[in-house]
mmCIF file of C-alpha atoms in Angstrom:
data_model
loop_
_atom_site.group_PDB
_atom_site.id
_atom_site.type_symbol
_atom_site.label_atom_id
_atom_site.label_comp_id
_atom_site.label_asym_id
_atom_site.label_seq_id
_atom_site.Cartn_x
_atom_site.Cartn_y
_atom_site.Cartn_z
ATOM 1 C CA MET Z 1 -0.060 0.033 0.470
ATOM 2 C CA GLN Z 2 3.283 2.286 -0.369
ATOM 3 C CA LEU Z 3 1.831 5.676 -2.007
ATOM 4 C CA TYR Z 4 4.667 5.595 -5.124
ATOM 5 C CA VAL Z 5 5.079 8.626 -7.530
ATOM 6 C CA GLU Z 6 7.171 10.193 -9.782
ATOM 7 C CA ALA Z 7 6.999 13.263 -11.630
ATOM 8 C CA ARG Z 8 9.770 14.323 -14.031
ATOM 9 C CA VAL Z 9 11.483 17.506 -14.256
ATOM 10 C CA ARG Z 10 13.791 19.165 -17.400
ATOM 11 C CA ALA Z 11 15.170 21.657 -15.235
ATOM 12 C CA ASP Z 12 18.501 21.907 -12.857
ATOM 13 C CA LEU Z 13 18.775 19.583 -10.021
ATOM 14 C CA ASP Z 14 19.988 22.115 -7.674
ATOM 15 C CA LEU Z 15 17.060 24.425 -8.210
ATOM 16 C CA LEU Z 16 14.427 20.919 -7.757
ATOM 17 C CA TRP Z 17 16.481 20.813 -4.880
ATOM 18 C CA LEU Z 18 16.086 23.997 -2.848
ATOM 19 C CA ARG Z 19 12.325 24.277 -4.087
ATOM 20 C CA THR Z 20 12.327 20.413 -2.442
ATOM 21 C CA GLN Z 21 13.694 21.216 0.846
ATOM 22 C CA ASP Z 22 14.418 24.665 1.846
ATOM 23 C CA PRO Z 23 10.306 24.471 3.639
ATOM 24 C CA ALA Z 24 9.316 28.610 1.939
ATOM 25 C CA HIS Z 25 9.431 27.444 -1.271
ATOM 26 C CA HIS Z 26 8.249 23.838 0.014
ATOM 27 C CA ARG Z 27 5.069 24.397 1.334
ATOM 28 C CA ARG Z 28 3.956 27.402 -1.749
ATOM 29 C CA TRP Z 29 3.661 23.825 -4.367
ATOM 30 C CA ASP Z 30 2.746 21.156 -1.642
ATOM 31 C CA LEU Z 31 -1.433 20.448 -2.383
ATOM 32 C CA ARG Z 32 -0.644 18.498 1.138
ATOM 33 C CA PHE Z 33 1.075 21.268 3.818
ATOM 34 C CA THR Z 34 0.381 25.076 5.019
ATOM 35 C CA HIS Z 35 2.649 24.995 7.106
ATOM 36 C CA ILE Z 36 6.050 24.136 6.810
ATOM 37 C CA ASP Z 37 9.049 25.155 9.154
ATOM 38 C CA HIS Z 38 12.414 23.763 10.522
ATOM 39 C CA LEU Z 39 12.686 24.208 14.104
ATOM 40 C CA ALA Z 40 16.696 24.696 15.937
ATOM 41 C CA ARG Z 41 18.846 21.981 16.421
ATOM 42 C CA ALA Z 42 22.062 21.896 17.984
ATOM 43 C CA GLU Z 43 25.541 21.893 16.020
ATOM 44 C CA GLY Z 44 25.171 17.980 14.273
ATOM 45 C CA GLU Z 45 21.870 17.075 15.222
ATOM 46 C CA PRO Z 46 19.686 16.088 12.688
ATOM 47 C CA GLN Z 47 17.040 18.918 11.285
ATOM 48 C CA ARG Z 48 13.273 18.566 13.011
ATOM 49 C CA PHE Z 49 10.843 19.747 10.898
ATOM 50 C CA ARG Z 50 6.825 21.760 12.159
ATOM 51 C CA TYR Z 51 4.497 20.588 9.213
ATOM 52 C CA GLY Z 52 0.369 21.050 9.236
ATOM 53 C CA VAL Z 53 -2.817 21.520 7.972
ATOM 54 C CA ARG Z 54 -5.499 24.176 8.348
ATOM 55 C CA LEU Z 55 -8.907 22.919 8.486
ATOM 56 C CA LEU Z 56 -10.653 26.388 9.842
ATOM 57 C CA PRO Z 57 -9.765 29.323 11.027
ATOM 58 C CA GLY Z 58 -8.321 28.796 14.366
ATOM 59 C CA LEU Z 59 -7.871 25.302 13.671
ATOM 60 C CA LEU Z 60 -4.173 23.663 12.379
ATOM 61 C CA VAL Z 61 -3.530 19.610 12.675
ATOM 62 C CA SER Z 62 0.602 19.836 13.388
ATOM 63 C CA GLY Z 63 2.442 17.080 13.736
ATOM 64 C CA THR Z 64 6.452 16.626 12.966
ATOM 65 C CA GLY Z 65 9.528 14.851 11.547
ATOM 66 C CA ILE Z 66 12.951 14.333 11.035
ATOM 67 C CA ALA Z 67 15.113 14.132 8.812
ATOM 68 C CA ALA Z 68 16.859 10.426 8.274
ATOM 69 C CA GLY Z 69 18.474 10.411 6.105
ATOM 70 C CA GLU Z 70 20.262 12.186 3.023
ATOM 71 C CA LYS Z 71 23.133 10.406 0.523
ATOM 72 C CA ARG Z 72 24.377 12.261 -2.043
ATOM 73 C CA ARG Z 73 26.305 9.300 -4.993
ATOM 74 C CA PRO Z 74 29.474 10.059 -7.122
ATOM 75 C CA ASP Z 75 27.004 9.354 -10.179
ATOM 76 C CA GLY Z 76 24.756 12.902 -9.759
ATOM 77 C CA THR Z 77 21.533 10.816 -7.303
ATOM 78 C CA ARG Z 78 20.302 11.613 -4.384
ATOM 79 C CA THR Z 79 18.123 11.242 -1.945
ATOM 80 C CA SER Z 80 15.621 12.777 1.285
ATOM 81 C CA ALA Z 81 14.863 9.870 3.477
ATOM 82 C CA LEU Z 82 12.385 11.114 6.921
ATOM 83 C CA ARG Z 83 9.729 10.431 9.338
ATOM 84 C CA PHE Z 84 7.518 12.096 10.745
ATOM 85 C CA ALA Z 85 4.225 11.954 13.782
ATOM 86 C CA SER Z 86 1.426 13.886 14.699
ATOM 87 C CA PRO Z 87 -0.362 13.784 17.821
ATOM 88 C CA HIS Z 88 -3.631 16.068 16.808
ATOM 89 C CA PRO Z 89 -6.433 14.016 17.482
ATOM 90 C CA LEU Z 90 -7.825 15.103 13.867
ATOM 91 C CA SER Z 91 -5.084 14.181 12.248
ATOM 92 C CA PRO Z 92 -6.103 10.506 10.180
ATOM 93 C CA ILE Z 93 -2.354 9.735 10.368
ATOM 94 C CA ALA Z 94 0.235 8.530 13.277
ATOM 95 C CA GLN Z 95 3.072 8.360 11.647
ATOM 96 C CA GLY Z 96 4.924 6.934 8.382
ATOM 97 C CA ARG Z 97 8.254 7.845 7.325
ATOM 98 C CA GLY Z 98 9.019 7.912 3.414
ATOM 99 C CA TYR Z 99 11.484 9.012 0.683
ATOM 100 C CA TRP Z 100 12.480 11.074 -1.894
ATOM 101 C CA ARG Z 101 14.766 10.541 -4.924
ATOM 102 C CA TYR Z 102 16.609 12.819 -7.958
ATOM 103 C CA ILE Z 103 17.708 10.879 -10.975
ATOM 104 C CA PRO Z 104 19.582 12.579 -13.208
ATOM 105 C CA ASP Z 105 17.898 11.395 -16.409
ATOM 106 C CA GLY Z 106 18.638 12.390 -20.161
ATOM 107 C CA ASP Z 107 18.256 16.683 -19.561
ATOM 108 C CA GLY Z 108 16.030 16.353 -17.097
ATOM 109 C CA ILE Z 109 15.429 15.029 -13.546
ATOM 110 C CA ARG Z 110 13.456 11.844 -12.472
ATOM 111 C CA PHE Z 111 11.437 12.737 -9.420
ATOM 112 C CA LEU Z 112 9.445 10.654 -6.994
ATOM 113 C CA THR Z 113 9.168 10.659 -3.593
ATOM 114 C CA GLY Z 114 7.783 6.414 -1.769
ATOM 115 C CA TYR Z 115 6.076 6.804 1.107
ATOM 116 C CA ASP Z 116 3.409 4.311 3.464
ATOM 117 C CA TYR Z 117 1.883 5.441 7.286
ATOM 118 C CA GLU Z 118 -0.206 4.694 9.879
ATOM 119 C CA PRO Z 119 -3.380 5.591 9.991
ATOM 120 C CA ARG Z 120 -5.476 6.842 13.095
ATOM 121 C CA TRP Z 121 -8.877 5.430 14.739
ATOM 122 C CA GLY Z 122 -8.023 1.799 14.565
ATOM 123 C CA ARG Z 123 -10.708 -0.249 12.126
ATOM 124 C CA PRO Z 124 -12.834 2.914 10.848
ATOM 125 C CA GLY Z 125 -9.470 4.863 9.789
ATOM 126 C CA ARG Z 126 -7.911 1.735 8.017
ATOM 127 C CA ILE Z 127 -10.515 1.612 5.859
ATOM 128 C CA ALA Z 128 -11.346 4.965 5.993
ATOM 129 C CA ASP Z 129 -7.653 5.632 5.159
ATOM 130 C CA ARG Z 130 -8.227 2.674 2.262
ATOM 131 C CA PHE Z 131 -11.042 3.811 0.635
ATOM 132 C CA VAL Z 132 -10.597 7.320 0.808
ATOM 133 C CA LEU Z 133 -6.901 8.679 2.549
ATOM 134 C CA ARG Z 134 -5.320 7.483 0.790
ATOM 135 C CA PRO Z 135 -6.051 7.864 -2.904
ATOM 136 C CA LEU Z 136 -6.773 11.633 -1.824
ATOM 137 C CA MET Z 137 -3.267 11.335 -0.586
ATOM 138 C CA GLY Z 138 -1.154 9.952 -3.599
ATOM 139 C CA TRP Z 139 -3.556 12.696 -6.149
ATOM 140 C CA ALA Z 140 -3.169 15.654 -4.004
ATOM 141 C CA THR Z 141 1.107 14.370 -3.916
ATOM 142 C CA ALA Z 142 0.979 13.542 -7.947
ATOM 143 C CA TRP Z 143 -1.333 16.806 -8.597
ATOM 144 C CA SER Z 144 2.256 19.023 -6.258
ATOM 145 C CA PHE Z 145 4.413 17.387 -7.959
ATOM 146 C CA ASP Z 146 3.097 19.061 -11.423
ATOM 147 C CA ARG Z 147 2.399 22.259 -9.489
ATOM 148 C CA LEU Z 148 6.417 21.928 -9.015
ATOM 149 C CA ARG Z 149 7.132 20.679 -12.713
ATOM 150 C CA LEU Z 150 5.481 23.983 -13.546
ATOM 151 C CA TRP Z 151 7.775 26.585 -11.358
ATOM 152 C CA CYS Z 152 11.007 24.583 -12.135
ATOM 153 C CA GLU Z 153 10.689 24.328 -16.003
ATOM 154 C CA ARG Z 154 7.996 27.357 -17.825
ATOM 155 C CA GLY Z 155 8.057 29.541 -14.607
ATOM 156 C CA VAL Z 156 5.364 29.156 -13.325
ATOM 157 C CA THR Z 157 4.362 30.646 -9.819
ATOM 158 C CA PRO Z 158 2.704 27.619 -7.292
ATOM 159 C CA GLU Z 159 0.036 30.891 -7.850
ATOM 160 C CA ARG Z 160 -0.499 31.570 -10.759
ATOM 161 C CA SER Z 161 -1.678 27.700 -11.690
ATOM 162 C CA LEU Z 162 -3.310 27.557 -9.053
ATOM 163 C CA ARG Z 163 -5.998 30.261 -10.195
ATOM 164 C CA HIS Z 164 -5.159 28.632 -13.441
ATOM 165 C CA ALA Z 165 -6.766 25.057 -12.185
ATOM 166 C CA LEU Z 166 -8.533 26.557 -10.149
ATOM 167 C CA ALA Z 167 -10.522 28.933 -13.228
ATOM 168 C CA GLU Z 168 -10.347 25.523 -15.499
ATOM 169 C CA VAL Z 169 -12.622 23.626 -13.129
ATOM 170 C CA ALA Z 170 -15.123 26.022 -13.054
ATOM 171 C CA ALA Z 171 -15.322 27.095 -16.533
ATOM 172 C CA ARG Z 172 -15.434 23.322 -16.558
ATOM 173 C CA ALA Z 173 -18.703 22.544 -14.283
ATOM 174 C CA LEU Z 174 -19.895 25.778 -15.815
ATOM 175 C CA ALA Z 175 -19.865 23.753 -19.204
ATOM 176 C CA ILE Z 176 -22.046 21.057 -17.152
ATOM 177 C CA ALA Z 177 -24.222 23.070 -15.760
ATOM 178 C CA VAL Z 178 -25.475 25.486 -19.345
ATOM 179 C CA ALA Z 179 -26.170 21.849 -20.796
ATOM 180 C CA ALA Z 180 -28.005 20.195 -18.164
ATOM 181 C CA ALA Z 181 -30.727 23.729 -18.388
ATOM 182 C CA VAL Z 182 -30.251 23.704 -22.132
ATOM 183 C CA ALA Z 183 -30.079 20.595 -23.534
ATOM 184 C CA PRO Z 184 -30.128 17.935 -20.237
ATOM 185 C CA PRO Z 185 -29.184 14.588 -22.322
ATOM 186 C CA ALA Z 186 -26.372 16.229 -22.791
ATOM 187 C CA ALA Z 187 -25.465 17.031 -19.913
ATOM 188 C CA VAL Z 188 -24.016 13.049 -19.499
ATOM 189 C CA PRO Z 189 -21.335 13.012 -21.985
ATOM 190 C CA VAL Z 190 -20.431 17.100 -21.457
ATOM 191 C CA ALA Z 191 -19.942 16.003 -17.948
ATOM 192 C CA ILE Z 192 -17.663 12.958 -19.221
ATOM 193 C CA ALA Z 193 -15.650 15.533 -21.555
ATOM 194 C CA ALA Z 194 -15.284 17.680 -18.815
ATOM 195 C CA ALA Z 195 -13.514 15.118 -16.810
ATOM 196 C CA TRP Z 196 -11.799 13.859 -19.309
ATOM 197 C CA LEU Z 197 -10.309 16.972 -21.420
ATOM 198 C CA PRO Z 198 -6.492 17.437 -20.796
ATOM 199 C CA PRO Z 199 -5.846 20.058 -18.711
ATOM 200 C CA SER Z 200 -3.938 23.160 -20.188
ATOM 201 C CA ARG Z 201 -0.560 23.052 -20.110
ATOM 202 C CA HIS Z 202 -0.443 25.946 -17.213
ATOM 203 C CA THR Z 203 -2.475 23.906 -15.746
ATOM 204 C CA PRO Z 204 -1.355 20.656 -12.447
ATOM 205 C CA ALA Z 205 -3.178 17.815 -13.559
ATOM 206 C CA ALA Z 206 -2.458 14.822 -11.846
ATOM 207 C CA ARG Z 207 -2.496 12.260 -14.901
ATOM 208 C CA ARG Z 208 1.015 13.444 -15.978
ATOM 209 C CA CYS Z 209 2.579 12.257 -13.140
ATOM 210 C CA LEU Z 210 3.840 7.615 -12.686
ATOM 211 C CA ARG Z 211 1.491 6.163 -9.862
ATOM 212 C CA ARG Z 212 3.822 2.579 -10.424
ATOM 213 C CA PRO Z 213 7.547 2.328 -10.316
ATOM 214 C CA PRO Z 214 8.794 1.785 -14.224
ATOM 215 C CA GLU Z 215 10.893 -0.765 -12.950
ATOM 216 C CA ARG Z 216 10.435 -3.128 -9.631
ATOM 217 C CA GLY Z 217 12.306 -2.479 -7.356
ATOM 218 C CA ALA Z 218 12.042 1.256 -7.562
ATOM 219 C CA ALA Z 219 10.186 1.887 -5.130
ATOM 220 C CA THR Z 220 12.472 -0.132 -2.310
#
């Protein structure tokens, strides 16, 4: 059940590294978080961080994490691993671990992640995770990776790409509503077309990312 997402980013490795490792950049493109900040540390200690999602004004579901390791190989690949946990009773995720890998490949970088976690709330939580949370987390990760790709490749800022996405959703919903009001039988095919029509090149799309490892054992 480990989640896996991979995007091909045609950008400089150092730029991609900065925008994924620096919390000030990370929280701009990652849909899964509204807050990510490094915590103070003494010399020689591993880096700890705090993350959170603001569900409502005044309600922040937060947790903490630690950089579990970082490796840079002579072939140019880089790997960053982490562990995270949240004691907040409203967090559906109790604890987990994951990694990011950066693999130079031709004119781009294979940027990929694999992560897993333990859901909270016992059996009901495991059921909700399997059918709701885990698919949603996979989609949000892929959408965010494509949002990052647009920022690195085309200079489309995360804020601008979000506006593009919201505008496209509104346009597709309007098309369905107009079809339902003017010609109800056409509403179904219009809805299908709206769902499958490719997004514009400036709009993030989870469908552009791989959701399974292209080669056996890659996730491990």
